[in-house]
């Protein structure tokens, strides 16, 4: 097989075979096929697309390029959840203990964040002592015992994807739906779960800004999962404004605690119940979505979701007393109010630029090596549709520096106030189940 012939084949719009796709990915991973030929192929894919079969083949070739996690020693149907990322997305922190409390095994592998706020691991590290550096055996034992554990990403998971993603980044080929779908799904499949629930975000703060693109990405990922034997479904949810009220690591842990108590923001609670119900049904812990939702609401009400969160923190070295006393979480030195300049209704809270403001405070990483300040971030006091009077606080800025002028200016640009009443945006735009 010659790489040049395969580039030409794809350039002309023809379908690559399973063997050809595996040849390409294997050759790229071991260095026998150079960057320039893969760059040309990526550009051909960008313009010509890939069939459902090619996408599944590409995904499995990337899965097989590195380690695959074996979760077979964990009892039950393992269901993973993946979010395509957004601003102040606190869902993972809530969903883990929530579905674990109804008996769904949560064997989560997670990474650190880049951009807006930290990743799930960064957030959890705001709990004193909590760590994810545990051995595989310990991880499996904890999931069997507690139904939930989280481990740091294995170094050799989908190396082909790491290499390809870096190359796409500098060849203007990131934004191709088959390539994004394959990239995300390869990591999820290698992580070993039997079923996958995807939360595909749409809007200003999302990777995919338009609803049409978000639906297409969701469909592409669901097709890949179901084609390679992992039951997969997707929910398309709003990320025009940040989810919930908290944006920042310790602030989001506090928000997750509130939500597990049944006292969380409405949108975050609803999205967690929706995603959670699908996880419970896929794990066969309920017959229907309604029954699943009732079970989730019951564990919030009787306190067992919160107890599961404590057990989870304690089992990985964390100080679980933060759950009853969140003031033990890292606290910022200054709390500064962003006052509304006029009366009216909040019409926009542009998620990505609010995320940037949080990052400037130190809540996220501007580059891979930046340090995160776990205490800082933003608490929204208003969401789209709320009425506001002049002088009322729109946002409380939690900062460790006194001068937050640049952050304030960014927030004023991000939050629009209209004179006429505004409807809150829809939270869930659709579901793709097959
Ligand atoms: N996120 C990924 O993991 N891969 C992509 O290609 C794009 C976003
Ligand atoms: Ca939030």
Short mmCIF file of C-alpha atoms and ligand atoms in Angstrom, two decimals:
data_model
loop_
_atom_site.label_atom_id
_atom_site.label_comp_id
_atom_site.label_asym_id
_atom_site.label_seq_id
_atom_site.Cartn_x
_atom_site.Cartn_y
_atom_site.Cartn_z
CA UNK A 1 0.00 0.00 0.00
CA UNK A 2 1.31 3.46 -0.86
CA UNK A 3 0.19 6.48 1.12
CA UNK A 4 0.18 8.69 -1.97
CA UNK A 5 -2.45 6.46 -3.60
CA UNK A 6 -4.66 6.65 -0.52
CA UNK A 7 -4.45 10.45 -0.46
CA UNK A 8 -5.46 10.50 -4.12
CA UNK A 9 -8.32 8.08 -3.49
CA UNK A 10 -9.76 10.29 -0.75
CA UNK A 11 -9.07 13.48 -2.71
CA UNK A 12 -11.23 12.04 -5.51
CA UNK A 13 -14.06 11.39 -3.10
CA UNK A 14 -13.77 7.60 -2.80
CA UNK A 15 -14.22 5.48 0.32
CA UNK A 16 -11.14 4.14 2.11
CA UNK A 17 -11.30 0.50 3.21
CA UNK A 18 -10.87 -0.73 6.79
CA UNK A 19 -7.37 -2.06 5.94
CA UNK A 20 -6.37 1.23 4.36
CA UNK A 21 -7.49 3.28 7.37
CA UNK A 22 -5.64 0.99 9.78
CA UNK A 23 -2.52 1.19 7.57
CA UNK A 24 -2.65 5.00 7.71
CA UNK A 25 -3.16 5.30 11.48
CA UNK A 26 -0.60 2.63 12.31
CA UNK A 27 1.94 4.23 9.98
CA UNK A 28 1.36 7.67 11.41
CA UNK A 29 1.66 6.45 15.00
CA UNK A 30 4.92 4.56 14.40
CA UNK A 31 6.41 7.40 12.34
CA UNK A 32 6.65 5.55 9.02
CA UNK A 33 4.16 7.94 7.39
CA UNK A 34 5.31 11.59 7.60
CA UNK A 35 3.32 14.62 8.79
CA UNK A 36 3.10 16.12 5.29
CA UNK A 37 1.25 13.15 3.83
CA UNK A 38 -1.15 12.98 6.78
CA UNK A 39 -1.70 16.75 6.46
CA UNK A 40 -2.73 16.29 2.83
CA UNK A 41 -5.04 13.45 3.77
CA UNK A 42 -6.66 15.48 6.57
CA UNK A 43 -7.34 18.29 4.11
CA UNK A 44 -8.85 15.79 1.64
CA UNK A 45 -11.08 14.47 4.44
CA UNK A 46 -11.98 18.03 5.40
CA UNK A 47 -13.40 18.60 1.90
CA UNK A 48 -14.61 15.10 0.96
CA UNK A 49 -15.93 13.91 4.32
CA UNK A 50 -16.08 10.31 5.47
CA UNK A 51 -18.79 7.64 5.32
CA UNK A 52 -20.24 6.21 8.54
CA UNK A 53 -18.13 3.09 7.98
CA UNK A 54 -14.94 5.11 7.47
CA UNK A 55 -15.62 7.08 10.64
CA UNK A 56 -16.04 3.90 12.67
CA UNK A 57 -12.85 2.45 11.16
CA UNK A 58 -10.90 5.63 11.89
CA UNK A 59 -12.12 5.64 15.47
CA UNK A 60 -11.20 2.00 16.10
CA UNK A 61 -7.79 2.44 14.45
CA UNK A 62 -7.10 5.29 16.90
CA UNK A 63 -8.43 3.24 19.84
CA UNK A 64 -6.06 0.42 18.89
CA UNK A 65 -3.06 2.78 18.62
CA UNK A 66 -2.61 2.71 22.42
CA UNK A 67 -3.84 1.29 25.71
CA UNK A 68 -7.43 0.22 26.16
CA UNK A 69 -8.77 0.22 29.67
CA UNK A 70 -10.24 -3.08 30.79
CA UNK A 71 -13.17 -2.49 33.13
CA UNK A 72 -14.48 -6.06 32.97
CA UNK A 73 -13.62 -6.62 36.66
CA UNK A 74 -16.25 -4.04 37.56
CA UNK A 75 -19.71 -5.46 38.07
CA UNK A 76 -22.57 -4.09 36.01
CA UNK A 77 -22.95 -2.05 32.86
CA UNK A 78 -20.47 0.81 32.89
CA UNK A 79 -21.87 4.02 31.45
CA UNK A 80 -19.61 6.97 30.71
CA UNK A 81 -20.75 10.53 30.13
CA UNK A 82 -18.92 13.02 27.98
CA UNK A 83 -19.53 16.69 27.54
CA UNK A 84 -18.16 18.54 24.53
CA UNK A 85 -17.22 21.32 26.93
CA UNK A 86 -18.56 24.66 27.96
CA UNK A 87 -18.41 27.43 30.54
CA UNK A 88 -19.16 26.60 34.16
CA UNK A 89 -20.30 23.11 33.16
CA UNK A 90 -20.69 21.49 36.56
CA UNK A 91 -22.55 18.39 35.30
CA UNK A 92 -19.82 15.76 35.77
CA UNK A 93 -19.35 16.67 39.45
CA UNK A 94 -23.06 16.22 40.07
CA UNK A 95 -23.76 13.25 37.80
CA UNK A 96 -21.06 10.94 39.13
CA UNK A 97 -22.36 10.67 42.71
CA UNK A 98 -25.97 11.05 41.56
CA UNK A 99 -26.07 8.00 39.29
CA UNK A 100 -23.69 6.04 41.54
CA UNK A 101 -26.24 6.47 44.34
CA UNK A 102 -28.78 4.52 42.29
CA UNK A 103 -26.24 1.77 41.58
CA UNK A 104 -24.75 2.76 38.21
CA UNK A 105 -21.00 2.04 38.28
CA UNK A 106 -19.06 5.22 37.44
CA UNK A 107 -15.48 4.39 36.45
CA UNK A 108 -14.28 7.76 35.30
CA UNK A 109 -11.01 8.66 33.68
CA UNK A 110 -10.53 12.38 33.47
CA UNK A 111 -8.07 15.08 32.54
CA UNK A 112 -7.17 18.61 33.44
CA UNK A 113 -8.77 21.55 31.71
CA UNK A 114 -7.46 24.08 29.25
CA UNK A 115 -9.23 27.43 28.89
CA UNK A 116 -12.22 28.83 30.85
CA UNK A 117 -12.11 26.78 34.04
CA UNK A 118 -10.31 23.66 35.10
CA UNK A 119 -11.29 20.13 34.20
CA UNK A 120 -13.13 17.83 36.58
CA UNK A 121 -9.89 16.79 38.28
CA UNK A 122 -8.83 20.40 38.87
CA UNK A 123 -12.22 21.16 40.38
CA UNK A 124 -12.09 18.15 42.71
CA UNK A 125 -8.59 19.09 43.82
CA UNK A 126 -10.10 22.11 45.55
CA UNK A 127 -11.10 19.53 48.16
CA UNK A 128 -8.10 19.27 50.47
CA UNK A 129 -6.24 15.95 50.06
CA UNK A 130 -8.27 14.63 47.14
CA UNK A 131 -6.13 12.95 44.51
CA UNK A 132 -6.52 10.80 41.40
CA UNK A 133 -3.08 9.22 41.43
CA UNK A 134 -4.35 5.75 42.24
CA UNK A 135 -3.36 2.36 40.85
CA UNK A 136 -5.66 0.56 38.43
CA UNK A 137 -6.40 -2.15 40.99
CA UNK A 138 -7.40 0.39 43.61
CA UNK A 139 -9.57 2.15 41.04
CA UNK A 140 -11.46 -1.05 40.18
CA UNK A 141 -11.84 -1.94 43.87
CA UNK A 142 -13.26 1.51 44.68
CA UNK A 143 -15.79 1.38 41.85
CA UNK A 144 -16.97 -2.06 42.99
CA UNK A 145 -17.22 -0.86 46.60
CA UNK A 146 -18.55 2.68 46.22
CA UNK A 147 -19.88 2.63 42.62
CA UNK A 148 -17.67 5.62 41.86
CA UNK A 149 -14.00 6.49 41.45
CA UNK A 150 -11.98 8.76 39.23
CA UNK A 151 -8.49 8.19 37.90
CA UNK A 152 -6.11 10.45 35.94
CA UNK A 153 -5.74 9.86 32.22
CA UNK A 154 -3.38 7.07 31.22
CA UNK A 155 -0.37 8.44 29.36
CA UNK A 156 -0.77 6.09 26.43
CA UNK A 157 -4.46 6.45 25.63
CA UNK A 158 -5.07 6.98 21.87
CA UNK A 159 -1.57 8.29 20.96
CA UNK A 160 -2.71 8.49 17.31
CA UNK A 161 -5.37 11.00 18.31
CA UNK A 162 -2.87 13.14 20.25
CA UNK A 163 -0.58 13.31 17.23
CA UNK A 164 -3.41 13.91 14.77
CA UNK A 165 -5.06 16.60 16.89
CA UNK A 166 -1.80 18.53 17.16
CA UNK A 167 -1.30 18.28 13.40
CA UNK A 168 -4.89 19.33 12.63
CA UNK A 169 -4.44 22.31 14.90
CA UNK A 170 -1.71 23.73 12.64
CA UNK A 171 -3.18 22.67 9.28
CA UNK A 172 -6.65 24.24 9.62
CA UNK A 173 -8.36 20.86 9.75
CA UNK A 174 -9.70 20.79 13.32
CA UNK A 175 -13.16 21.79 12.21
CA UNK A 176 -14.19 18.65 10.37
CA UNK A 177 -17.11 16.71 11.85
CA UNK A 178 -15.81 13.20 11.00
CA UNK A 179 -12.43 14.06 12.51
CA UNK A 180 -13.85 15.66 15.67
CA UNK A 181 -16.31 12.81 16.16
CA UNK A 182 -13.60 10.18 15.70
CA UNK A 183 -11.24 12.03 18.03
CA UNK A 184 -13.73 12.32 20.89
CA UNK A 185 -15.18 8.83 20.48
CA UNK A 186 -11.76 7.15 20.28
CA UNK A 187 -10.90 8.47 23.75
CA UNK A 188 -14.26 7.41 25.19
CA UNK A 189 -14.08 3.93 23.67
CA UNK A 190 -10.50 3.36 24.82
CA UNK A 191 -11.59 4.34 28.34
CA UNK A 192 -13.58 1.11 28.45
CA UNK A 193 -17.23 1.81 29.26
CA UNK A 194 -20.04 -0.29 27.75
CA UNK A 195 -22.31 2.64 27.01
CA UNK A 196 -21.84 6.37 26.48
CA UNK A 197 -24.10 9.37 27.10
CA UNK A 198 -22.95 12.48 25.23
CA UNK A 199 -23.81 16.04 26.22
CA UNK A 200 -23.25 18.03 23.05
CA UNK A 201 -23.29 21.73 23.81
CA UNK A 202 -24.51 24.36 21.40
CA UNK A 203 -24.18 28.16 21.40
CA UNK A 204 -21.56 30.86 22.00
CA UNK A 205 -19.70 28.98 24.73
CA UNK A 206 -19.62 25.67 22.87
CA UNK A 207 -17.16 24.13 20.45
CA UNK A 208 -20.04 24.01 17.95
CA UNK A 209 -21.78 27.39 17.87
CA UNK A 210 -24.71 26.58 15.59
CA UNK A 211 -27.51 24.13 16.36
CA UNK A 212 -27.15 22.54 12.95
CA UNK A 213 -23.45 21.73 13.47
CA UNK A 214 -24.10 20.51 17.02
CA UNK A 215 -26.81 18.12 15.80
CA UNK A 216 -24.54 16.86 13.04
CA UNK A 217 -21.67 16.25 15.47
CA UNK A 218 -24.02 14.47 17.88
CA UNK A 219 -25.35 12.23 15.12
CA UNK A 220 -21.81 11.44 13.93
CA UNK A 221 -20.72 10.39 17.44
CA UNK A 222 -23.86 8.33 18.08
CA UNK A 223 -23.34 6.53 14.75
CA UNK A 224 -19.72 5.72 15.59
CA UNK A 225 -20.55 4.39 19.06
CA UNK A 226 -23.41 2.23 17.90
CA UNK A 227 -21.36 0.93 14.96
CA UNK A 228 -18.56 -0.31 17.19
CA UNK A 229 -20.79 -1.98 19.76
CA UNK A 230 -21.10 0.72 22.44
CA UNK A 231 -24.65 1.90 23.09
CA UNK A 232 -24.44 5.64 22.58
CA UNK A 233 -26.94 8.50 22.76
CA UNK A 234 -26.62 12.29 22.79
CA UNK A 235 -28.45 15.21 24.36
CA UNK A 236 -27.98 18.61 22.72
CA UNK A 237 -27.97 21.31 25.39
CA UNK A 238 -27.67 25.06 25.57
CA UNK A 239 -24.33 26.78 26.07
CA UNK A 240 -25.29 30.26 24.89
CA UNK A 241 -25.06 31.34 28.55
CA UNK A 242 -23.01 29.52 31.23
CA UNK A 243 -24.68 26.53 32.90
CA UNK A 244 -25.76 27.09 36.49
CA UNK A 245 -24.46 30.09 38.40
CA UNK A 246 -20.89 29.18 39.35
CA UNK A 247 -17.84 29.44 37.07
CA UNK A 248 -14.62 28.52 38.85
CA UNK A 249 -13.22 25.44 40.49
CA UNK A 250 -14.10 25.58 44.22
CA UNK A 251 -17.22 27.58 43.36
CA UNK A 252 -18.40 24.76 41.10
CA UNK A 253 -17.73 22.16 43.78
CA UNK A 254 -19.97 24.17 46.10
CA UNK A 255 -22.57 24.37 43.31
CA UNK A 256 -22.40 20.60 42.83
CA UNK A 257 -22.94 20.08 46.57
CA UNK A 258 -25.98 22.37 46.47
CA UNK A 259 -27.36 20.49 43.47
CA UNK A 260 -26.86 17.09 45.11
CA UNK A 261 -28.85 18.47 48.05
CA UNK A 262 -31.68 19.52 45.74
CA UNK A 263 -30.85 23.20 46.18
CA UNK A 264 -28.96 23.79 42.95
CA UNK A 265 -29.72 26.10 40.03
CA UNK A 266 -32.70 25.02 37.95
CA UNK A 267 -30.91 24.58 34.61
CA UNK A 268 -28.03 22.55 36.05
CA UNK A 269 -30.44 20.37 38.02
CA UNK A 270 -32.64 19.71 35.00
CA UNK A 271 -29.73 18.87 32.70
CA UNK A 272 -28.28 16.48 35.29
CA UNK A 273 -31.64 14.75 35.70
CA UNK A 274 -31.98 14.41 31.92
CA UNK A 275 -28.46 13.08 31.32
CA UNK A 276 -28.63 11.00 34.49
CA UNK A 277 -31.91 9.35 33.45
CA UNK A 278 -30.35 8.21 30.19
CA UNK A 279 -27.33 6.84 32.07
CA UNK A 280 -29.58 4.93 34.48
CA UNK A 281 -31.62 3.41 31.64
CA UNK A 282 -28.51 2.43 29.64
CA UNK A 283 -27.11 0.80 32.79
CA UNK A 284 -30.40 -1.10 33.09
CA UNK A 285 -31.11 0.25 36.57
CA UNK A 286 -34.55 1.42 35.44
CA UNK A 287 -36.98 0.37 32.72
CA UNK A 288 -37.97 3.82 31.55
CA UNK A 289 -36.72 7.39 31.63
CA UNK A 290 -39.55 8.33 33.99
CA UNK A 291 -38.65 5.59 36.43
CA UNK A 292 -34.97 6.60 36.21
CA UNK A 293 -35.79 10.23 36.94
CA UNK A 294 -37.86 9.22 39.97
CA UNK A 295 -34.98 7.17 41.33
CA UNK A 296 -32.57 10.08 40.87
CA UNK A 297 -34.95 12.50 42.56
CA UNK A 298 -35.34 10.02 45.42
CA UNK A 299 -31.58 9.83 46.14
CA UNK A 300 -31.37 13.61 46.15
CA UNK A 301 -34.27 13.82 48.57
CA UNK A 302 -33.14 11.14 51.00
CA UNK A 303 -29.54 12.42 51.12
CA UNK A 304 -27.89 9.34 49.65
CA UNK A 305 -26.54 11.21 46.61
CA UNK A 306 -24.75 13.58 48.98
CA UNK A 307 -23.51 10.67 51.12
CA UNK A 308 -22.13 9.02 47.97
CA UNK A 309 -20.25 12.22 47.17
CA UNK A 310 -18.71 12.22 50.66
CA UNK A 311 -17.73 8.58 50.40
CA UNK A 312 -16.14 9.23 47.02
CA UNK A 313 -14.09 12.19 48.31
CA UNK A 314 -13.01 10.33 51.47
CA UNK A 315 -12.00 7.21 49.53
CA UNK A 316 -9.57 9.24 47.42
CA UNK A 317 -8.01 11.14 50.32
CA UNK A 318 -10.35 14.14 50.27
CA UNK A 319 -11.59 16.08 53.30
CA UNK A 320 -15.30 15.24 53.07
CA UNK A 321 -16.24 17.76 55.77
CA UNK A 322 -16.40 20.36 52.94
CA UNK A 323 -19.75 18.85 51.99
CA UNK A 324 -21.37 19.94 55.26
CA UNK A 325 -19.25 23.06 55.54
CA UNK A 326 -18.39 24.43 52.06
CA UNK A 327 -16.63 27.42 53.70
CA UNK A 328 -13.74 24.95 54.13
CA UNK A 329 -13.19 25.10 50.36
CA UNK A 330 -10.58 27.60 49.10
CA UNK A 331 -11.99 31.15 49.41
CA UNK A 332 -10.99 34.22 47.41
CA UNK A 333 -9.81 37.28 49.30
CA UNK A 334 -12.11 39.79 47.57
CA UNK A 335 -15.77 39.58 46.60
CA UNK A 336 -16.58 42.40 44.21
CA UNK A 337 -20.04 43.11 42.80
CA UNK A 338 -20.66 43.98 39.14
CA UNK A 339 -23.51 46.45 39.33
CA UNK A 340 -26.11 46.83 36.57
CA UNK A 341 -25.81 50.21 34.86
CA UNK A 342 -29.51 50.38 33.97
CA UNK A 343 -32.94 48.85 34.59
CA UNK A 344 -34.21 46.17 32.21
CA UNK A 345 -34.02 42.47 31.40
CA UNK A 346 -30.91 40.38 30.90
CA UNK A 347 -30.97 39.44 27.22
CA UNK A 348 -27.54 37.87 26.71
CA UNK A 349 -24.75 36.41 28.84
CA UNK A 350 -22.23 35.44 26.19
CA UNK A 351 -20.77 32.25 27.61
CA UNK A 352 -17.36 32.23 25.96
CA UNK A 353 -16.49 35.78 26.92
CA UNK A 354 -17.70 35.24 30.51
CA UNK A 355 -15.40 32.20 30.45
CA UNK A 356 -12.52 34.38 29.34
CA UNK A 357 -13.18 36.78 32.24
CA UNK A 358 -13.05 33.81 34.66
CA UNK A 359 -9.79 32.71 33.10
CA UNK A 360 -8.28 36.18 33.58
CA UNK A 361 -9.04 35.87 37.29
CA UNK A 362 -6.98 32.68 37.27
CA UNK A 363 -9.80 30.09 37.24
CA UNK A 364 -8.57 28.50 34.01
CA UNK A 365 -5.37 27.85 32.11
CA UNK A 366 -4.32 30.17 29.32
CA UNK A 367 -1.62 27.65 28.35
CA UNK A 368 -1.02 24.02 29.25
CA UNK A 369 1.49 25.00 31.95
CA UNK A 370 -0.40 27.83 33.69
CA UNK A 371 -1.28 27.45 37.36
CA UNK A 372 -4.91 27.56 38.39
CA UNK A 373 -6.23 29.53 41.36
CA UNK A 374 -8.89 27.18 42.71
CA UNK A 375 -10.63 29.84 44.82
CA UNK A 376 -11.42 32.44 42.17
CA UNK A 377 -14.24 32.72 39.68
CA UNK A 378 -17.64 34.22 39.04
CA UNK A 379 -21.06 33.76 40.59
CA UNK A 380 -23.86 34.88 38.29
CA UNK A 381 -26.66 36.60 40.17
CA UNK A 382 -28.82 36.87 37.05
CA UNK A 383 -29.52 34.67 34.07
CA UNK A 384 -31.08 35.45 30.69
CA UNK A 385 -34.70 36.56 31.12
CA UNK A 386 -34.29 37.91 34.67
CA UNK A 387 -35.30 41.48 35.38
CA UNK A 388 -32.72 43.78 36.87
CA UNK A 389 -32.68 47.24 38.43
CA UNK A 390 -29.87 49.74 38.19
CA UNK A 391 -27.24 49.15 40.90
CA UNK A 392 -28.26 45.54 41.49
CA UNK A 393 -25.47 42.97 41.28
CA UNK A 394 -25.26 41.01 38.03
CA UNK A 395 -22.22 38.99 39.02
CA UNK A 396 -20.12 38.53 42.16
CA UNK A 397 -16.46 38.44 41.22
CA UNK A 398 -14.37 36.20 43.50
CA UNK A 399 -10.82 37.45 43.12
CA UNK A 400 -7.44 37.29 44.78
CA UNK A 401 -6.46 40.64 43.33
CA UNK A 402 -8.14 43.86 44.33
CA UNK A 403 -8.04 45.47 40.90
CA UNK A 404 -10.48 43.67 38.59
CA UNK A 405 -11.11 46.52 36.14
CA UNK A 406 -10.33 44.42 33.03
CA UNK A 407 -12.60 41.61 34.25
CA UNK A 408 -15.42 44.07 34.92
CA UNK A 409 -15.11 45.58 31.45
CA UNK A 410 -15.15 42.13 29.85
CA UNK A 411 -18.28 41.22 31.83
CA UNK A 412 -20.07 44.43 30.91
CA UNK A 413 -19.37 43.58 27.25
CA UNK A 414 -20.69 40.04 27.76
CA UNK A 415 -23.92 40.81 29.59
CA UNK A 416 -26.54 42.68 27.59
CA UNK A 417 -29.57 44.37 29.10
CA UNK A 418 -32.69 45.03 27.05
CA UNK A 419 -35.62 47.34 27.76
CA UNK A 420 -38.22 44.77 26.71
CA UNK A 421 -38.78 41.43 28.43
CA UNK A 422 -36.79 38.46 27.18
CA UNK A 423 -37.49 34.73 27.31
CA UNK A 424 -34.97 32.36 28.86
CA UNK A 425 -33.31 30.20 26.19
CA UNK A 426 -34.33 26.59 25.77
CA UNK A 427 -32.11 24.25 27.85
CA UNK A 428 -32.40 21.08 25.77
CA UNK A 429 -32.63 21.21 21.99
CA UNK A 430 -32.96 17.55 21.24
CA UNK A 431 -31.83 14.00 21.78
CA UNK A 432 -30.28 11.58 19.33
CA UNK A 433 -30.70 7.96 20.28
CA UNK A 434 -29.89 6.12 17.03
N1 LIG B 1 -12.10 17.80 21.03
C1 LIG B 1 -11.44 16.66 20.75
O1 LIG B 1 -11.17 15.87 21.65
N2 LIG B 1 -11.09 16.40 19.47
C2 LIG B 1 -11.37 17.24 18.46
O2 LIG B 1 -11.02 16.94 17.34
C3 LIG B 1 -12.03 18.43 18.76
C4 LIG B 1 -12.40 18.69 20.05
CA1 LIG B 2 -21.84 26.08 36.78
#
